[in-house]
XYZ file of C-alpha atoms in Angstrom:
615
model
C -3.697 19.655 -12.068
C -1.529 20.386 -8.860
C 2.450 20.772 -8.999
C 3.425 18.714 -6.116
C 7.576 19.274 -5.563
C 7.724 16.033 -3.917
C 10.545 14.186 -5.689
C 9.383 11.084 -7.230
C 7.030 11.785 -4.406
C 3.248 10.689 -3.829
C 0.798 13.038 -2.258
C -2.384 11.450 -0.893
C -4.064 14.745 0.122
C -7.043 13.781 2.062
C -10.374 14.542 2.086
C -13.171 17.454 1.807
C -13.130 18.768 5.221
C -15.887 21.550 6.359
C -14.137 24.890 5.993
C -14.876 25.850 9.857
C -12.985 22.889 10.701
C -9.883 24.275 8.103
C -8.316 27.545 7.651
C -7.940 25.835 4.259
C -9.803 23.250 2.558
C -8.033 20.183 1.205
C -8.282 20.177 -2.175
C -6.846 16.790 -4.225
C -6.425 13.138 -2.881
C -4.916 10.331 -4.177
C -7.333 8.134 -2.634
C -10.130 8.995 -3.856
C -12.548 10.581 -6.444
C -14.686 14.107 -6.051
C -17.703 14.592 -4.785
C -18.838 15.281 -8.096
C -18.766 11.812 -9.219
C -20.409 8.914 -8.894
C -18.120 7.327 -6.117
C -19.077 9.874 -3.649
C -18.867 8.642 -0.219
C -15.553 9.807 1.128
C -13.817 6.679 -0.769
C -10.270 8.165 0.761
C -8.402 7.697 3.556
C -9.528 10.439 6.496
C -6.630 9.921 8.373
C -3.764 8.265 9.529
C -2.287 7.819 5.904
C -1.336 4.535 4.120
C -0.619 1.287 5.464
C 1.234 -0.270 2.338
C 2.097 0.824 -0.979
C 3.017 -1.930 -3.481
C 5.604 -1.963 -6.714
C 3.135 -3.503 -9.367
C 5.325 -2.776 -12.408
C 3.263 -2.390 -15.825
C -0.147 -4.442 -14.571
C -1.653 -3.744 -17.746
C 1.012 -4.084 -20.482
C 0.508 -0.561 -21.812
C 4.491 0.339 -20.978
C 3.626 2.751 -18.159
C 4.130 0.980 -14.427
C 1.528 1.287 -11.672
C 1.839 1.189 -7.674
C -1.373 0.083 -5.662
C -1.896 1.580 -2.557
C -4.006 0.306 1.056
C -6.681 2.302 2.161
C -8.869 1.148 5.186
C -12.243 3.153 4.758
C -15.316 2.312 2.903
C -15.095 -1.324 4.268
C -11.215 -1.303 3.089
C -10.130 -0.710 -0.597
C -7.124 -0.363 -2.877
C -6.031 2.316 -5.258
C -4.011 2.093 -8.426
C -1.620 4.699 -9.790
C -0.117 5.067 -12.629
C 3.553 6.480 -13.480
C 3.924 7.882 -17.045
C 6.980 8.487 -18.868
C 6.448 12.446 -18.206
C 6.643 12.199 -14.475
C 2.979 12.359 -13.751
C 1.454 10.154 -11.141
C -2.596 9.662 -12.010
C -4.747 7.816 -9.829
C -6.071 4.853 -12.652
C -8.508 2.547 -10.966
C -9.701 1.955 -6.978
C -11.706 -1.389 -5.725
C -15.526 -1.157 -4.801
C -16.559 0.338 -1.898
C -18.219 -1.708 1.132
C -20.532 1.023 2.469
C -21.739 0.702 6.042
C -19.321 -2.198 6.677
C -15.702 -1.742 9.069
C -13.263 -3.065 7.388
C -11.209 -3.798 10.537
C -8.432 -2.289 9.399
C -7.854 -3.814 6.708
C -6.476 -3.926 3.801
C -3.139 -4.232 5.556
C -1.361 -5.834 2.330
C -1.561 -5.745 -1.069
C 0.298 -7.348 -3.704
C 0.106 -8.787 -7.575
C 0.684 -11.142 -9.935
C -1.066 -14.078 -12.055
C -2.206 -17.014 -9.791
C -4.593 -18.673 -12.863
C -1.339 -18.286 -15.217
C -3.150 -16.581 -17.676
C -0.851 -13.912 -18.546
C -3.406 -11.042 -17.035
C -2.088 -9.497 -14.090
C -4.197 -9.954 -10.350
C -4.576 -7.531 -7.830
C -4.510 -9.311 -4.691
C -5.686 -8.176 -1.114
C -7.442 -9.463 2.142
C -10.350 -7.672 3.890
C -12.389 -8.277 7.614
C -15.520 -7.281 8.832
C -14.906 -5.819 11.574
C -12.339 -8.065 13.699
C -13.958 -10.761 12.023
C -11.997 -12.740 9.209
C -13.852 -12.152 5.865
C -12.227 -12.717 2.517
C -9.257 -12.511 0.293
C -10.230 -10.321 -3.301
C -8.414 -10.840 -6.732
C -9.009 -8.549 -9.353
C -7.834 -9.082 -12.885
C -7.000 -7.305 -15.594
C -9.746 -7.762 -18.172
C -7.134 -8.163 -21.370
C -8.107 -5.012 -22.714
C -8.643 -1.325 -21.566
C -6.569 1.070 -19.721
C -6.026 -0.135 -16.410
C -9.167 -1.812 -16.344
C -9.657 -4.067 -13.608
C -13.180 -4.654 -13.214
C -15.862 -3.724 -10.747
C -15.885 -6.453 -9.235
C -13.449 -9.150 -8.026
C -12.675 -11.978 -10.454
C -12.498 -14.162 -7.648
C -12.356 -14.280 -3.735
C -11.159 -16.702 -1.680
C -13.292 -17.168 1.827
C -11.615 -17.390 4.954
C -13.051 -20.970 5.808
C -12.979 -22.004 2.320
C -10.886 -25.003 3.536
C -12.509 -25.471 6.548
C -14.080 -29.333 5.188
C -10.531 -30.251 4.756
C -9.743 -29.643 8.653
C -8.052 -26.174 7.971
C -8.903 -23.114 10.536
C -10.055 -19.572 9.297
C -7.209 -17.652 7.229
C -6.581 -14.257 9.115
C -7.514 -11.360 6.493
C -5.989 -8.995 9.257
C -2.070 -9.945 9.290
C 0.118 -7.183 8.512
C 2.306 -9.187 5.202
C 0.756 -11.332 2.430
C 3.306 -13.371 0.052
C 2.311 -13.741 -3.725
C 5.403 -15.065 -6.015
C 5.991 -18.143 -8.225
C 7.088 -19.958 -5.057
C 7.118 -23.525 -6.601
C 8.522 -22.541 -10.290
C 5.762 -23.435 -12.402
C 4.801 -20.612 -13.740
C 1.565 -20.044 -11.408
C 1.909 -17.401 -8.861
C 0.745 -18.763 -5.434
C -0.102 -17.517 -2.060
C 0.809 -18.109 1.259
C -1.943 -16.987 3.861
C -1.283 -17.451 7.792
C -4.133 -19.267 9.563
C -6.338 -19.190 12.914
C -4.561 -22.713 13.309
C -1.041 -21.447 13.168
C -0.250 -23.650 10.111
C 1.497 -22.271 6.985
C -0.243 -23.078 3.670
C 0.574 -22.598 0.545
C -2.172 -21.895 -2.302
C -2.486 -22.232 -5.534
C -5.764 -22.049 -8.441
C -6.922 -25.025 -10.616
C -8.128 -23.081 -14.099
C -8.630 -20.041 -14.916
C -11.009 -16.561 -13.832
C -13.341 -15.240 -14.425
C -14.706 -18.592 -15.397
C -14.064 -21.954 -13.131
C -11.504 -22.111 -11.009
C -10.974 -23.338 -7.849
C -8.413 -22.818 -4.852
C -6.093 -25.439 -3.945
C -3.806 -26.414 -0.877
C -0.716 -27.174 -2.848
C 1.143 -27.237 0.739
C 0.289 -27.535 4.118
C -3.028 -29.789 3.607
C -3.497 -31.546 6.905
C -3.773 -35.117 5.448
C -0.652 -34.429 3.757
C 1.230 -32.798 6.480
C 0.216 -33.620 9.705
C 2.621 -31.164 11.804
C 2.149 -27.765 10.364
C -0.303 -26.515 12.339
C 0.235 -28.611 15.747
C 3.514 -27.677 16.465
C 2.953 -24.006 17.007
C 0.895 -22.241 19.563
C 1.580 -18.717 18.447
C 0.793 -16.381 15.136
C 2.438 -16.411 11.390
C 3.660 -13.533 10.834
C 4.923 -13.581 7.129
C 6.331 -15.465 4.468
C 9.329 -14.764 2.150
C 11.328 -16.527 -0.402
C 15.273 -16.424 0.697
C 18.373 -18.215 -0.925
C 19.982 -18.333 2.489
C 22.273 -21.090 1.604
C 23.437 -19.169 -1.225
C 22.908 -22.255 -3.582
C 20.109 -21.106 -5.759
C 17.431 -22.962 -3.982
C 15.242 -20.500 -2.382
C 13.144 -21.677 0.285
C 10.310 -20.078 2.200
C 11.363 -18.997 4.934
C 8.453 -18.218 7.995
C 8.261 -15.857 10.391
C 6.128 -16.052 13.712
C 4.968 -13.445 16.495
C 6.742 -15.158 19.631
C 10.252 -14.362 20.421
C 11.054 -13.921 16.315
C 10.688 -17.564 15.620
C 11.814 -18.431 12.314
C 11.450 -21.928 9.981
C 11.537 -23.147 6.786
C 9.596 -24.827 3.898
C 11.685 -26.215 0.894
C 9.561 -26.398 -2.632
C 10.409 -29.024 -4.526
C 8.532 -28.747 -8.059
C 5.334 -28.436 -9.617
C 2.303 -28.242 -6.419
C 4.804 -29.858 -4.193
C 6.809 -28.677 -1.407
C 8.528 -30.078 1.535
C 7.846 -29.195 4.989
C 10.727 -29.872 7.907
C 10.652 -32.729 9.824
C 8.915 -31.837 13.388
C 10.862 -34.305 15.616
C 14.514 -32.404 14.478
C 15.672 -29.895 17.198
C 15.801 -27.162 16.014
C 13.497 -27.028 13.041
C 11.645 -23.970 14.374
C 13.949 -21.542 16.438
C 12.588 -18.610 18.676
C 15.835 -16.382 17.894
C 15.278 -13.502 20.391
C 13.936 -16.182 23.686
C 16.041 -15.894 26.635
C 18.260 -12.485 26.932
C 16.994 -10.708 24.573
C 13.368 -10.609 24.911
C 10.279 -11.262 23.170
C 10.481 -9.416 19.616
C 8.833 -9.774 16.687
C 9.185 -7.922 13.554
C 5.984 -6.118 13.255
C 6.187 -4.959 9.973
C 7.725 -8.197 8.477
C 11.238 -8.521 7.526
C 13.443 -7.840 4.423
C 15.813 -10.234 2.365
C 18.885 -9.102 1.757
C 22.467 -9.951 0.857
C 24.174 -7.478 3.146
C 28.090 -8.920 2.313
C 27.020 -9.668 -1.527
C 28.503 -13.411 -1.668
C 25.131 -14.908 -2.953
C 23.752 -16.291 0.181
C 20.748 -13.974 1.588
C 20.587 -12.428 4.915
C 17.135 -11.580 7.293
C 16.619 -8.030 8.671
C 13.769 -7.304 10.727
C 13.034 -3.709 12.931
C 12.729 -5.930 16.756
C 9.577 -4.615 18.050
C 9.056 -5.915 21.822
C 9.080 -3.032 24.623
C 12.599 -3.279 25.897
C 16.020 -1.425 25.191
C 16.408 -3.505 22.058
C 12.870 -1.853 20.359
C 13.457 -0.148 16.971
C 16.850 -2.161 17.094
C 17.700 -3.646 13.477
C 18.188 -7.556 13.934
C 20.802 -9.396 11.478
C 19.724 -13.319 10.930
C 22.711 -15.549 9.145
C 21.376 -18.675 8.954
C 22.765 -21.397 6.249
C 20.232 -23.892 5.607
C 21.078 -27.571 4.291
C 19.481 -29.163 1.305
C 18.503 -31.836 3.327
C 15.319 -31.453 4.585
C 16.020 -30.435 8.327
C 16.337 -26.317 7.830
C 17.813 -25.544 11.140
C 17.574 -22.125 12.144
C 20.564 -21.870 14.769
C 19.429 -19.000 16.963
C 23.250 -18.141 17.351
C 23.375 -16.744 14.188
C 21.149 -13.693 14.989
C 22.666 -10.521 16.039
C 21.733 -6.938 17.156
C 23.353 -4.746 14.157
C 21.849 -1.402 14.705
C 20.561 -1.051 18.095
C 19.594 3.267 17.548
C 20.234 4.107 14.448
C 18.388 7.353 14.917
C 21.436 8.472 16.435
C 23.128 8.903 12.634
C 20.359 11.486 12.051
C 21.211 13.447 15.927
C 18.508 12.043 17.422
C 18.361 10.720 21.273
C 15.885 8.538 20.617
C 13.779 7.740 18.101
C 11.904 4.850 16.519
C 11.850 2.702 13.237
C 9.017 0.630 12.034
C 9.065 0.322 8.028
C 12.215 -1.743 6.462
C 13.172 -2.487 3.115
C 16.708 -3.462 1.109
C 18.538 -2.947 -1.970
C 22.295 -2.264 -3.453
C 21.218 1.606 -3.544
C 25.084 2.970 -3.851
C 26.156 0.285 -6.628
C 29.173 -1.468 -4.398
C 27.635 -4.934 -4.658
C 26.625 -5.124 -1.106
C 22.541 -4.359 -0.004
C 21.633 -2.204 2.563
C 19.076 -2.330 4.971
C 16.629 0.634 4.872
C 15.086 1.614 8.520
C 11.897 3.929 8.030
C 11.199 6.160 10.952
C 10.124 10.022 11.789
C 10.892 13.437 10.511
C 14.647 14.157 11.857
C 15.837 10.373 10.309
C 13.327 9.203 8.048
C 15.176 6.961 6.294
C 18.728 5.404 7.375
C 20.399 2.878 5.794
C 22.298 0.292 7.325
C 25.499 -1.152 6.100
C 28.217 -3.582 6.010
C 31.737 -2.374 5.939
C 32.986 -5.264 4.721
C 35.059 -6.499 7.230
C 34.127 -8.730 10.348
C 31.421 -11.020 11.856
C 27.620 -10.184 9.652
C 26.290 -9.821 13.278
C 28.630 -7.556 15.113
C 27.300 -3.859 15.311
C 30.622 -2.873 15.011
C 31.059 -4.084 11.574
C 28.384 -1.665 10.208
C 27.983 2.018 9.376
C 24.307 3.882 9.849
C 23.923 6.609 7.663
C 20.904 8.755 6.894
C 19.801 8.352 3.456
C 16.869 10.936 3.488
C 15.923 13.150 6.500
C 12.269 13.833 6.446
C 10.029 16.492 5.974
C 11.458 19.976 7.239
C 10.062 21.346 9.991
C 8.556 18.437 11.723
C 5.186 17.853 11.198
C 2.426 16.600 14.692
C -0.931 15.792 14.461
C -1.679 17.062 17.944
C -0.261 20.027 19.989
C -0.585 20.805 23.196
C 0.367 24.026 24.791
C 0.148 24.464 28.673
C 0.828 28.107 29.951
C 1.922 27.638 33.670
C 1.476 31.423 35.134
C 3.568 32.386 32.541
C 6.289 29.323 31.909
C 5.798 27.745 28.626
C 5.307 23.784 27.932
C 4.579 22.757 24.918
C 3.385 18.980 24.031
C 4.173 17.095 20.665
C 2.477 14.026 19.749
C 1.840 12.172 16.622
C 4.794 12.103 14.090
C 4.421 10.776 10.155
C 6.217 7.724 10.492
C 7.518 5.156 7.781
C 5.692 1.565 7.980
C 6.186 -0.268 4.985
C 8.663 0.633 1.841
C 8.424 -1.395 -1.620
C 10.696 -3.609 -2.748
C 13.547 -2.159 -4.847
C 12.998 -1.384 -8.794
C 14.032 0.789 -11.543
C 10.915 2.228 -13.384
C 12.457 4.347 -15.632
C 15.355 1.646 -16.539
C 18.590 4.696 -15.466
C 20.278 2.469 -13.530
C 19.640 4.600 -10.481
C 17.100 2.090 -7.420
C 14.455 3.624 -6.689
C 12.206 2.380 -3.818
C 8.697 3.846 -2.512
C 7.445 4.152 1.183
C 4.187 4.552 2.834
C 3.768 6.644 5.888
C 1.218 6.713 8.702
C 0.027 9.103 11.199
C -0.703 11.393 8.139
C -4.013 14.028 9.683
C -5.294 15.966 7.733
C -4.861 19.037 9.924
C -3.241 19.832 13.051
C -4.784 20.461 16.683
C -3.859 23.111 18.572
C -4.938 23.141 22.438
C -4.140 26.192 24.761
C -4.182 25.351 28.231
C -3.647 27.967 31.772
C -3.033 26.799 35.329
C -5.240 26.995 37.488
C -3.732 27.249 41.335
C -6.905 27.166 43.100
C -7.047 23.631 42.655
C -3.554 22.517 40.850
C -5.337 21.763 37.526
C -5.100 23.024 33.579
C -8.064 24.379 32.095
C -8.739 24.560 27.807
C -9.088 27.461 27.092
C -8.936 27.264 22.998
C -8.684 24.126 20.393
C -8.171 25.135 16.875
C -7.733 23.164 14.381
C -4.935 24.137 10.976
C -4.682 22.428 7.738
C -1.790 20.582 6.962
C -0.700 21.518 3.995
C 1.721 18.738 4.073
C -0.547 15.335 4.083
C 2.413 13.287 2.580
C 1.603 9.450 2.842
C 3.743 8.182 -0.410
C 6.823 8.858 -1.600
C 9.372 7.829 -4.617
C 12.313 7.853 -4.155
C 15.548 7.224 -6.362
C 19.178 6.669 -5.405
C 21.928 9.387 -6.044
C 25.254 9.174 -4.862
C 24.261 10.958 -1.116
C 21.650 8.270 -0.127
C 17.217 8.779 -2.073
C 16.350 11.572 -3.260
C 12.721 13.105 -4.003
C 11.865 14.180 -7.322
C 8.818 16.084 -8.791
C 5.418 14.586 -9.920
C 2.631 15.913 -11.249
C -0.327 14.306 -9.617
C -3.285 13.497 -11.449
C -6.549 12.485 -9.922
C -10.248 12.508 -11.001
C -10.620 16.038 -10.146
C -8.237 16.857 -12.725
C -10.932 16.217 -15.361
C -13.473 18.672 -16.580
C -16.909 18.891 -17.572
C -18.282 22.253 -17.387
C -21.780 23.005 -17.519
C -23.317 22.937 -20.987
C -24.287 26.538 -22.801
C -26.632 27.193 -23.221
C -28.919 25.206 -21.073
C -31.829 24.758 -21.201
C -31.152 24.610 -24.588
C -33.081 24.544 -28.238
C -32.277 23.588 -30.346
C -28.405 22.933 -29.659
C -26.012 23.719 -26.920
C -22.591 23.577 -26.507
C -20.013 20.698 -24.372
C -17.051 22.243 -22.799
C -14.536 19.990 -21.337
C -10.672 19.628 -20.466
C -8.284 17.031 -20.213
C -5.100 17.464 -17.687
C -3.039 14.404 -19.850
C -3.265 12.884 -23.112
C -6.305 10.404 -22.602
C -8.820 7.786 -24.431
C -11.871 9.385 -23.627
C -16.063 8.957 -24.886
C -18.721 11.599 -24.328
C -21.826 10.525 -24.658
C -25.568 11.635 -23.750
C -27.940 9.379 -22.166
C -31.526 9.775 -21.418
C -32.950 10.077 -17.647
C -33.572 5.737 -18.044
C -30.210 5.679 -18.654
C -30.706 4.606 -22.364
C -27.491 5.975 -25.051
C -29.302 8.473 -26.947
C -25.573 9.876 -28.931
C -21.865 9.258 -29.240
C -20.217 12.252 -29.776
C -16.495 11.076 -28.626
C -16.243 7.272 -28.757
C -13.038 5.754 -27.103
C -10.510 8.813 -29.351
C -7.140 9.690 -28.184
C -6.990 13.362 -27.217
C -4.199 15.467 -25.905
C -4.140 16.988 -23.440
C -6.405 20.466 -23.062
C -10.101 22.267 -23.365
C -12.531 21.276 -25.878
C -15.620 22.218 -27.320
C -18.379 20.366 -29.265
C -21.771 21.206 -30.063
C -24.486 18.979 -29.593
C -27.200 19.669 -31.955
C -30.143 17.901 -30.142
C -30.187 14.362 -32.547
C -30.067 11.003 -31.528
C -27.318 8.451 -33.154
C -30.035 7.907 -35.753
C -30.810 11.501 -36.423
C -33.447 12.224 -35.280
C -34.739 14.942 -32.948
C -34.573 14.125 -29.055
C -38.030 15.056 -27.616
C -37.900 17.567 -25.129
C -37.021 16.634 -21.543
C -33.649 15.948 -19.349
C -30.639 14.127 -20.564
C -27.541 13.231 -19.094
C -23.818 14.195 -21.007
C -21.326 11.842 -19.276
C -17.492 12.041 -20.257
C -15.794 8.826 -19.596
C -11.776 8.940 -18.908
C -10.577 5.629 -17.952
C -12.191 4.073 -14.954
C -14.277 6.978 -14.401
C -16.664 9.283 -14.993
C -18.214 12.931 -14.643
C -21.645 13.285 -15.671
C -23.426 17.041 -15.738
C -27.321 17.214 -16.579
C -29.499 19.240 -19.420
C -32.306 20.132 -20.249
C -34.012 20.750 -23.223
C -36.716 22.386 -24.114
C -39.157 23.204 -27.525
């Protein structure tokens, strides 16, 4: 076990690299298992960290609450964690593996809850092949075990599943999936943008595993003829937002041009109302004209930024002009009548460089979340960004127009990882004069929503960073005047010892603070080679345990046949153990003499050492 002083932090050390590579070898991931077990095949994240990390709350009912994590290797994959009560972070479960097969970068989201309405929690993400559109997977808790969410997915959901019913390919590669109760029936559903354009809302008839089917429970094209011929340009994401501030939440949709925003009103059981097409301004482009063509690339946040009930839109403008990394404000009060107009007036620029509260001449923010972190009744915006002003929060003063940058205060709630941390460095030695070359900064791209885990009081939120290498390059350059060029003379490559893609944070009365974690991963277990071996006629099982843990040990035989349970599913503490096999099988007898197998199960997973045995 590794003492990680990250504050509520998450350390996704990467992989196993070659030691010539590495002064020093990485030694514990997150992502993945060792190569000691079964799951082998680099089943962690090489570089670049972690797109999204996901609040999950207790999946499994056991008391303890769990995050899931993206990871885009191994044809793309999710991880689950698990925080206990005694600040210990173990890596519980991770999807199959898609060897051979690019996953397109993808997972990009992940999120849960119970689309059959069965009361067992789902694990929901999208994956490509390639830049091909492949499949959404569900996995579901299977009612009983720790954590145990199958090896395979309950139940996956095609990209063309609908195409019979006139519906285009769902896009597996968009950058924010929407699961939540959307209609109040007590079925989650899902919202998945489209090759079409359309926004469609789906839902499952029955139960998994077992038969169920998918459903369009909004959006079908013989229902609603408009929803995908109206727009020529990409959904972006879907959220639920009160932002008339009468308790009606409606769906409110993002798209890629210019920030163009509409609405979809549920309106019971499988039924929801989409806006009427022929209204001006039903669909609103809220940054065309002046402002530029932004869209917010790492979706947007609901918040209620003045606290008088009515919900607010923040989204980081990403677009290539002056107003890039700029935090946009959108007020809009929708009517319960069926029209939704988004009035583009009601969008303003409220943060414009916020990097500046953290000294910074320029900077850039990508990740964005929300949440009443100081107590006074009024949310702020969260901007995620690099090492000097990693996280700043945004806030109303109280006083003045919602979109008026005036009327807010930027303050830095966390300031990053001290000293600054690059991927790639490049030093050129001009006949003496020094220049030296940064690039590649950890930066924040997606936080969780806001939650208290350990029920304090205090929010806490988590955030995912990318640009995460596992070591640092080093390149030594020297002019060369003959002909006005540089030449390498050296690469080197260092470990970084600071791989930090997740981290947990929890309010205090200065802004988020990191706590410490003990992180837990496969490696942690133990299963040390049995003594004697070969053995005859018995030999002795070492093993250690680095938290309190169900756990079997059990010998097969080299056909993979049970040939004795010596642990069977027994809570032990935490610790080293030893217990003597004495060469019988489960009915006694004695096991003839060849190779067997001891394999100590923990969980999800397994470490297996071989013996021999010999008369």
């Amino acid at each position: 076990m590794k003492k990680l002083y990250l504050s509520a932090a998450f350390v996704l050390a990467f992989f196993f690299t070659a030691e010539a590579q590495l002064n020093v070898n990485a030694t514990g991931n997150l992502f993945g298992v060792g190569t000691s077990l079964p799951d082998s095949v680099r089943p962690h994240s090489t570089d670049k960290g972690a797109r999204t990390v996901h609040y999950a709350g207790d999946l499994d009912g056991d008391g303890k609450k769990e995050f899931v994590g993206t990871d885009y290797t191994n044809g793309g994959r999710v991880h689950v964690w698990e925080l206990t009560a005694s600040n210990t972070l173990e890596l519980v479960w991770s999807s199959k593996t898609r060897v051979g097969v690019s996953s397109g970068s993808t997972p990009r989201w992940v999120r849960t809850g119970d689309l059959d309405g069965d009361g067992n929690k789902e694990i929901i993400f999208p994956l490509t092949t390639t830049a091909a559109d492949f499949e959404v997977h569900v996995y579901e808790y299977q009612g009983s075990g720790d954590n145990n969410y199958g090896t395979e997915p309950a139940f996956v959901l095609p990209a063309n599943y609908f195409a019979a019913q006139g519906v285009g390919n769902f896009r597996t590669n968009r950058e924010v999936g929407a699961v939540a109760d959307f209609d109040g029936d007590g079925f989650d559903e899902l919202i998945m943008s489209n090759r079409d354009h359309g926004v469609y809302v789906l839902g499952v008839f029955g139960s998994f595993p077992g038969f169920a089917s998918w459903q369009l429970e909004g959006g079908d094209p013989a229902v609603v003829t408009a929803n995908s011929k109206v727009f020529s340009v990409s959904h972006w994401e879907s959220q639920l937002a009160d932002v008339a501030g009468n308790d009606k939440p409606m769906i409110v949709n993002m798209h890629w041009n210019f920030m163009g925003f509409w609405g979809i009103r549920p309106r019971g059981t499988d039924s929801y109302s989409y806006p009427d097409t022929g209204v001006t301004g039903f669909y609103s482009e809220v940054t065309r004209g002046t402002l530029g063509d932004h869209v917010g690339y790492m979706g947007f946040t609901v918040a209620d930024v003045d606290g008088d009930g009515s919900d607010e839109i923040g989204t980081v403008l990403y677009g290539g002009d002056s107003l890039t990394y700029g935090l946009g404000l959108l007020d809009f009060a929708a009517t319960d009548t069926g029209l939704y107009i988004f009035d583009p007036s009601k969008f303003g620029v409220v943060s414009p460089n916020g990097w500046t509260a953290g000294g910074a001449a320029e900077g850039s923010f990508w990740g964005i979340g929300s949440g009443d972190f100081n107590g006074n009744g009024k949310q702020e915006i969260l901007l995620g960004g690099t090492n000097e002003y990693n996280i700043v929060a945004v806030e109303y003063t109280g006083q003045g127009s919602l979109l008026d940058a005036a009327n807010y205060t930027n303050t830095v709630y966390y300031d990053g990882q001290k000293p600054r941390i690059f991927a790639f460095v490049d030093i050129y030695d001009s006949l003496g004069t020094i220049d030296t070359v940064f690039t590649e900064s950890p930066f924040i791209s997606k936080f969780t929503k806001a939650f208290d885990s350990d029920g304090d009081g205090a929010l806490e939120i988590a955030a995912a960073f990318q640009s995460v290498y596992d070591s640092i390059t080093v390149s030594n350059r020297t002019w060369n005047p003959s002909d006005s060029t540089y030449t390498l003379v050296s690469t080197t490559k260092i470990n970084n010892e600071r791989k930090i893609n997740l981290i947990h944070f929890e309010a205090t009365s200065t802004g988020l603070e990191m706590k410490e974690l003990d992180f837990i991963s496969p490696e942690d277990y133990v299963l040390a080679q049995n003594f004697p071996n070969p053995f005859n006629p018995s030999t002795m099982l070492r093993f250690s345990l680095p938290v309190d843990k169900k756990i079997s040990l059990k010998i097969y035989d080299m056909l993979g046949t049970e040939v004795k349970t010596l642990i069977n599913n027994e809570f032990l503490a935490k610790g080293s153990y030893e217990l003597n096999w004495d060469g019988t099988s489960n009915a006694g007898a004695k096991v003839a003499s060849g190779n067997y197998v001891a394999e100590l199960q923990f969980g999800n997973f397994t470490k297996t050492i071989k013996m021999q045995m010999l008369k």
